[in-house]
Coordinates of C-alpha atoms and ligand atoms in Angstrom, one line a residue:
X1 CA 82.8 68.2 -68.4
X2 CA 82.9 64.8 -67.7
X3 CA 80.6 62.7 -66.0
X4 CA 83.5 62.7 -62.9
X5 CA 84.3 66.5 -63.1
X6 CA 80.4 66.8 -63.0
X7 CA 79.7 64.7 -60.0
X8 CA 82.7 66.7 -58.1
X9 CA 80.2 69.5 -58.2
X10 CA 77.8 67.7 -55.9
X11 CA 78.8 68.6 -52.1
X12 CA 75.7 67.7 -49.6
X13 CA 73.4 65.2 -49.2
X14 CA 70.7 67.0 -51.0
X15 CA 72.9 67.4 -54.3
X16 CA 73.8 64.0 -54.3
X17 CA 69.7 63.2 -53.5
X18 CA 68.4 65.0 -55.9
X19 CA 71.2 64.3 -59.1
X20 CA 70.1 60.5 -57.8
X21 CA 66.7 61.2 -58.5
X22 CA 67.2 62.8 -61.7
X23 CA 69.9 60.0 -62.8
X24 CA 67.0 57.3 -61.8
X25 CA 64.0 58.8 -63.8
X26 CA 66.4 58.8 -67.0
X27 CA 67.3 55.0 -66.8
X28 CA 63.6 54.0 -66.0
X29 CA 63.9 52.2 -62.8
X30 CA 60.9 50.4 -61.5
X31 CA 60.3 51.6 -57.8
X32 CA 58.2 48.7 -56.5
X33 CA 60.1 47.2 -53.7
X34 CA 60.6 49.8 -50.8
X35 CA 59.5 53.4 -52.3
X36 CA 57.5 54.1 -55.2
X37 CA 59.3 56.7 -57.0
X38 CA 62.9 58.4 -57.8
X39 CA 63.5 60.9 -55.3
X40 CA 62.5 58.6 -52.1
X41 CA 64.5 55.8 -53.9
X42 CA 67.8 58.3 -53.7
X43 CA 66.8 60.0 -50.2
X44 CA 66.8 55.7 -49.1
X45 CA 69.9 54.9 -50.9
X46 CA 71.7 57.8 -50.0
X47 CA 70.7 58.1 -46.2
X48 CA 71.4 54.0 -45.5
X49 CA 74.3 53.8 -47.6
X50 CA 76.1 56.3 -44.7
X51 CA 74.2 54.7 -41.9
X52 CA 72.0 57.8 -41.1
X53 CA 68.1 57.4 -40.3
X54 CA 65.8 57.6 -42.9
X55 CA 64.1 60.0 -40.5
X56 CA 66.5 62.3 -40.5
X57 CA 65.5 65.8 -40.3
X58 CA 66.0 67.8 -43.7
X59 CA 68.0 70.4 -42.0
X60 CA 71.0 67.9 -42.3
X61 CA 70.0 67.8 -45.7
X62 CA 72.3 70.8 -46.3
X63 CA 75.3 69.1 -44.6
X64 CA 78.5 68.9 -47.0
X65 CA 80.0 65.0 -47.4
X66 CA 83.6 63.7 -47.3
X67 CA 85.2 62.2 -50.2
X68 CA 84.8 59.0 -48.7
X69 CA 80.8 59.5 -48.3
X70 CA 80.5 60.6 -52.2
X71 CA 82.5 57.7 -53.1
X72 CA 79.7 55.4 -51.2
X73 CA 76.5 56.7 -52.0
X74 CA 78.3 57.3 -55.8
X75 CA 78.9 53.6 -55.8
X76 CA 75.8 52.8 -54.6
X77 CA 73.8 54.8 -57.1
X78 CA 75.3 53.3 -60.1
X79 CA 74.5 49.6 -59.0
X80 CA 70.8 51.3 -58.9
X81 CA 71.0 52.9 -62.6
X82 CA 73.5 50.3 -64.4
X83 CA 72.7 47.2 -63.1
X84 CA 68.6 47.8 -61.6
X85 CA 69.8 45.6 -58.3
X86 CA 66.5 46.5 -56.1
X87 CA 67.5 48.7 -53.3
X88 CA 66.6 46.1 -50.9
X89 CA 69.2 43.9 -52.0
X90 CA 71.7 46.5 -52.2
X91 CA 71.2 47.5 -49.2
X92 CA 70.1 44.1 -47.1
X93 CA 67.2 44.9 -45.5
X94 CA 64.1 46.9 -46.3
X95 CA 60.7 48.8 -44.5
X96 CA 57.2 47.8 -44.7
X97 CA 54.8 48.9 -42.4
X98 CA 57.0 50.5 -40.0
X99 CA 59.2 47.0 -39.8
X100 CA 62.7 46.2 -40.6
X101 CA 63.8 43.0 -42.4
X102 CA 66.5 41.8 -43.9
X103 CA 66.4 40.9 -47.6
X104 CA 68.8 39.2 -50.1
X105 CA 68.1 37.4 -52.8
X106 CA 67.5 34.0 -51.0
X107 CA 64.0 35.7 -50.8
X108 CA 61.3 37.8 -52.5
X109 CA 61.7 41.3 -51.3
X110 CA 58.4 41.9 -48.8
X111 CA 56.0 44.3 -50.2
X112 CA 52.8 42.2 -49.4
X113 CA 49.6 44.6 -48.0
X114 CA 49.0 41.5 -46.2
X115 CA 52.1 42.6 -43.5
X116 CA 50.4 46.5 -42.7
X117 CA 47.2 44.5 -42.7
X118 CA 48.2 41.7 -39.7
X119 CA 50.6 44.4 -37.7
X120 CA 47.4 45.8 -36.8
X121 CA 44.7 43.7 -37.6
X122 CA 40.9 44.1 -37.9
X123 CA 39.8 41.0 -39.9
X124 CA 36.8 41.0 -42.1
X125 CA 34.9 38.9 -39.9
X126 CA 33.1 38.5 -36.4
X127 CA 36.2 36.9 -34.2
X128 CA 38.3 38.9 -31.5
X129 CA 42.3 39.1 -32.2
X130 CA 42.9 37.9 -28.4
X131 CA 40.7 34.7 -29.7
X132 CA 43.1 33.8 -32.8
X133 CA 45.6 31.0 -31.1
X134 CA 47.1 29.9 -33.8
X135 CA 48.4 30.9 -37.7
X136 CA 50.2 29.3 -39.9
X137 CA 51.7 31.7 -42.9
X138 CA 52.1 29.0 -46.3
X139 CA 55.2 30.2 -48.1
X140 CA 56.8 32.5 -45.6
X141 CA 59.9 34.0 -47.7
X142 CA 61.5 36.3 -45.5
X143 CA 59.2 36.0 -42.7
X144 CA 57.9 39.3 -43.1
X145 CA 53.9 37.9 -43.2
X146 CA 54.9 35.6 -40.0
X147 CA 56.5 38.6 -38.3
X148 CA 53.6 41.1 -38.8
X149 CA 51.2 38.2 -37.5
X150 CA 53.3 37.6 -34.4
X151 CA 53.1 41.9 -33.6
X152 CA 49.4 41.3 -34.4
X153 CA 48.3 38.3 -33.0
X154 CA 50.5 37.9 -29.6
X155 CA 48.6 35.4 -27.7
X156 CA 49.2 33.2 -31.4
X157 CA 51.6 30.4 -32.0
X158 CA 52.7 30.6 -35.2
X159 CA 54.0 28.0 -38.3
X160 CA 55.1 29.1 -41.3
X161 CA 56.7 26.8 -44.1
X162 CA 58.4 27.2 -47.4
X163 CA 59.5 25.1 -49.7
X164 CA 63.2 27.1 -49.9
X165 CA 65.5 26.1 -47.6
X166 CA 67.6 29.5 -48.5
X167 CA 64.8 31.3 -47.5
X168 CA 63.7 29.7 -44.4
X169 CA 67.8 31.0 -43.3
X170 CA 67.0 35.0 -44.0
X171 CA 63.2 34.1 -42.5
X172 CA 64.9 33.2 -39.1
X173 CA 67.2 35.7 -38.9
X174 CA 64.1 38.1 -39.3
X175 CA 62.9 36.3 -36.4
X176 CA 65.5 36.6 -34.2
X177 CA 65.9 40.1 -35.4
X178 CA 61.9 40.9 -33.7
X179 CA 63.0 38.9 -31.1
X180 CA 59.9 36.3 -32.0
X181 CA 61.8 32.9 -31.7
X182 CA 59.3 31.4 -29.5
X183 CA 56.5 32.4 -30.9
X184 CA 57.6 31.5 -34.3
X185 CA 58.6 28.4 -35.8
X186 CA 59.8 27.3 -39.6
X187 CA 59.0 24.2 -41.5
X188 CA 60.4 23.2 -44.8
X189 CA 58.4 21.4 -47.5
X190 CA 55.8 21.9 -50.2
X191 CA 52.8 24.2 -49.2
X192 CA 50.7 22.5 -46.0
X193 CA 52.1 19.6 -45.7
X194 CA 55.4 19.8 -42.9
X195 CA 53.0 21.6 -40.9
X196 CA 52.3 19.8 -37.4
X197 CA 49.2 18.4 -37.1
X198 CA 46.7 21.0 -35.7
X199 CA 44.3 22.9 -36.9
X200 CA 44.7 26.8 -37.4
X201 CA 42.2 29.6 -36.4
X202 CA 43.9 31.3 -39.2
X203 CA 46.1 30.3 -42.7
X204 CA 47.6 33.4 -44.8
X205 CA 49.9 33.0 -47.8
X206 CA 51.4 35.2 -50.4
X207 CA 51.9 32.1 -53.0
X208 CA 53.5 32.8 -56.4
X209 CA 50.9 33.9 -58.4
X210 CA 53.1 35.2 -61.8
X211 CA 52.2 33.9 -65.1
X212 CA 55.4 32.0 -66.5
X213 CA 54.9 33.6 -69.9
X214 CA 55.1 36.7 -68.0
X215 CA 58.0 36.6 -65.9
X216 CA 60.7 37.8 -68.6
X217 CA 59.0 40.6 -69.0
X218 CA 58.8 41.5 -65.6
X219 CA 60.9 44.7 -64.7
X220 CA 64.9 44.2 -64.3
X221 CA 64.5 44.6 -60.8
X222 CA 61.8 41.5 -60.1
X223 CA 64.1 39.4 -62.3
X224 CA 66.9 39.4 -59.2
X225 CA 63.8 37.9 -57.3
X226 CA 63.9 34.0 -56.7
X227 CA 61.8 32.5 -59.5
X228 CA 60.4 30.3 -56.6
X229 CA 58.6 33.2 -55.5
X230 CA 57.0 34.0 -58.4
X231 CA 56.2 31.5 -61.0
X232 CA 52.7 30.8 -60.7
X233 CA 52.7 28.2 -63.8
X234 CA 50.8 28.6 -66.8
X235 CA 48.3 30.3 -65.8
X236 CA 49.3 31.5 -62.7
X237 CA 47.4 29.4 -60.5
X238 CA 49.2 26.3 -60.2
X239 CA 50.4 26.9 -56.1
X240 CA 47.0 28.4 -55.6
X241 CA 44.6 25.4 -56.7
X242 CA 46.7 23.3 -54.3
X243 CA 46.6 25.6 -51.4
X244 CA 43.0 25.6 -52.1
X245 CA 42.5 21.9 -51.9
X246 CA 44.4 21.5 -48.7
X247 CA 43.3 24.1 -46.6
X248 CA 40.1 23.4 -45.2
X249 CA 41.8 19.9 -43.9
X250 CA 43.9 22.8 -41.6
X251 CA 41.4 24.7 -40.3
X252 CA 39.5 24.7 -37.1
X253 CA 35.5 24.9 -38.1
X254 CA 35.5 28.9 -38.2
X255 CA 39.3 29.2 -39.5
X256 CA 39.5 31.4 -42.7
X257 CA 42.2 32.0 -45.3
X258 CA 43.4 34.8 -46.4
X259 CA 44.9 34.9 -49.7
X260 CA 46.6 37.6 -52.0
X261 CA 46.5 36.5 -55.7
X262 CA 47.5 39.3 -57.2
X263 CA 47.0 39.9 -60.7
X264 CA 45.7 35.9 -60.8
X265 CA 42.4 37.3 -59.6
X266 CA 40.5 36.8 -62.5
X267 CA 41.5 33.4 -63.2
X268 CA 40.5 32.3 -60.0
X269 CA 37.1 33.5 -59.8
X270 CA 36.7 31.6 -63.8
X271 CA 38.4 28.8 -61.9
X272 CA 36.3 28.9 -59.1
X273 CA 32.6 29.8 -59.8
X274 CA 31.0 28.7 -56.8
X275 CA 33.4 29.8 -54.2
X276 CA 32.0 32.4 -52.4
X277 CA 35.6 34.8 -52.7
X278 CA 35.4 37.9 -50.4
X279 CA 37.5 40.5 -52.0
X280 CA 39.4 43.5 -49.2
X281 CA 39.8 46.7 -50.3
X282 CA 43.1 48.4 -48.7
X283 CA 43.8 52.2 -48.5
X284 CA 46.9 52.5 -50.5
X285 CA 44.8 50.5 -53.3
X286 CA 46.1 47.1 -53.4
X287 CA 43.7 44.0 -54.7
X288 CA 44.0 40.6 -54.9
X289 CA 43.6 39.9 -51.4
X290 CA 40.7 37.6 -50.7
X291 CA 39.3 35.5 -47.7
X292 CA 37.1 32.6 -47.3
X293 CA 35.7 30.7 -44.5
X294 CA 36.3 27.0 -44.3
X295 CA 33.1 26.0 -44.6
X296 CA 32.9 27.8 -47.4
X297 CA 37.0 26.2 -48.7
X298 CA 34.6 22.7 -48.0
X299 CA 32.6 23.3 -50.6
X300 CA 35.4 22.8 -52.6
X301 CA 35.3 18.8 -51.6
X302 CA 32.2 18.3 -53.2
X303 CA 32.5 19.7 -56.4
X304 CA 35.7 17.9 -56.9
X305 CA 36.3 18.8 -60.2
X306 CA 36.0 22.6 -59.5
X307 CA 39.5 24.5 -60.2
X308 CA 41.2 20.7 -61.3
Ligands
LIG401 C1 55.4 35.5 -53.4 S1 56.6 34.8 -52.4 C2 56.0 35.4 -50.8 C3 57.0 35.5 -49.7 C4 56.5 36.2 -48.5 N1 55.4 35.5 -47.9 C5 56.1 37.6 -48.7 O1 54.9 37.9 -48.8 O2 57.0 38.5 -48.9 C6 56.1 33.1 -52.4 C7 56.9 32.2 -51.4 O3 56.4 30.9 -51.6 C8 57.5 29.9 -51.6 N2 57.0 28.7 -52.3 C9 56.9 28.5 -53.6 N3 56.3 27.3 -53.8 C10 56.1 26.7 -52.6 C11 55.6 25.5 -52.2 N4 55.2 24.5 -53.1 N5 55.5 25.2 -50.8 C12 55.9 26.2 -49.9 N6 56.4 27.4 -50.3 C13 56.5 27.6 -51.6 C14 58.6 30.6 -52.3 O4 59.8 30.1 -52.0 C15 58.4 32.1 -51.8 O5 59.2 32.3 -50.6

């Protein structure tokens, strides 16, 4: 039979589904970016790709498609296996956190803990969310951190910059998508510095945090991903150390940062011995999230050398 005659045998959704599944575990995607393994990956890329919710009860499951159908979510699934495009970008937009935002590859795809985290904050320290006034989210991307702040945080005004002017394009669409134009507002330029000059209760970035040496052997999928968004330099730290340095000049007297390093984690606490880092612990098991208090990010002015 071939591969043609063989697919013709696949009538409903849940053939097509679960040959998709099969089809992804042989060619050894990487499910990072919107599910985190085969079959959810196939159920997502075969229930978007013909504009049905991803809720949709499994009784439909059973439902037989047209030729027309087949032909899409065919398509659609061989992109996936030949050419490991994340789903995200095939599609345009993916979910985190029970938000929708669009994605192409102007922009990292959003998979940060930090956005579940500040939809529906409670912050590791002693301050009330109706007292947070204003956040400013360094290296926004897609906007998805921004976004999750302003459903979080609604009596904040919010800044977020990047130093991609591309991205800054999909991050106000996102905006406009939540309907968060006035509470939201872009800067372009490196890190802290197009930011206006006030100082924030709170500043949260996702930096890149990726060792250069180890971006090539990143999956396929992460390679599609701006290189902007992930180089981290040498030793992954270069964005970091600067962030670092600039933030306590940003923050009110009992602003914090909160920071997700990633994999960079242990580099930063060699870097850093003094700096009192205060690691979260998040329920699906992410790390590399930390936060520290500006008087403790001042410390950092007098032992100047620290981290240089
Ligand atoms: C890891 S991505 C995070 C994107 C988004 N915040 C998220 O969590 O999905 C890092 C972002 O920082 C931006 N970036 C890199 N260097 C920067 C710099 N020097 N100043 C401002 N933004 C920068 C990149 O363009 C990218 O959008």
């Amino acid at each position: 039979m071939t591969h043609n005659t063989m697919l013709h045998t696949l009538v409903t959704l849940a053939d097509w589904i679960r040959w998709g599944a099969s089809a992804f575990g042989r060619a050894h995607l990487c499910f990072a970016h919107g599910t985190d393994n085969a079959l959810d990956e196939a159920r997502w890329l075969a229930l978007a790709s013909l504009d049905l919710p991803l809720d949709l009860p499994d009784i439909y499951l059973g439902a037989r498609l047209l030729a027309e159908e087949r032909e899409k979510v065919q398509r659609i699934f061989e992109q996936r296996i030949h050419d490991h495009i994340p789903a995200a970008y095939l599609l345009g937009e993916t979910m985190i956190a029970g938000l929708r935002f669009k994605t192409d590859a102007r922009t990292l795809i959003p998979r940060s803990p930090l956005v579940g985290m500040l939809s529906f904050p409670t912050l590791p320290w002693d301050v009330n969310i109706e007292d947070i006034s204003s956040i400013a989210d360094i290296g926004t991307g897609s906007g998805a951190i921004a976004i999750a702040c302003g459903y979080g945080f609604p009596n904040a005004k919010i800044d977020a910059t990047d130093i991609s002017a591309e991205a800054l394009v999909v991050a106000r669409e996102n905006v406009y998508a939540h309907g968060m134009e006035t509470q939201i507002h872009f800067y372009q330029g490196d890190l802290l510095a197009p930011l206006p000059h006030i100082r924030y209760d709170l500043i949260v970035s996702n930096p890149p945090y990726v060792r250069s040496e180890s971006i090539e052997q990143l999956p396929a999928e992460c390679r599609y991903e701006p290189r902007l968004a992930l180089d981290g330099g040498s030793d992954g730290l270069a964005t970091i150390h600067r962030l670092l340095h600039q933030s306590a000049r940003f923050l009110t007297p009992e602003g914090h940062l909160l920071l997700e390093v990633g994999e960079a984690e242990v580099a930063l606490k060699d870097a850093y011995p003094s700096l009192p880092f205060h690691w979260l612990d998040f329920e699906g098991g992410a790390t590399g999230v930390c936060v520290l208090a500006a008087k403790e990010l001042r410390l950092l002015e007098r032992n100047e050398g620290e981290g240089a």
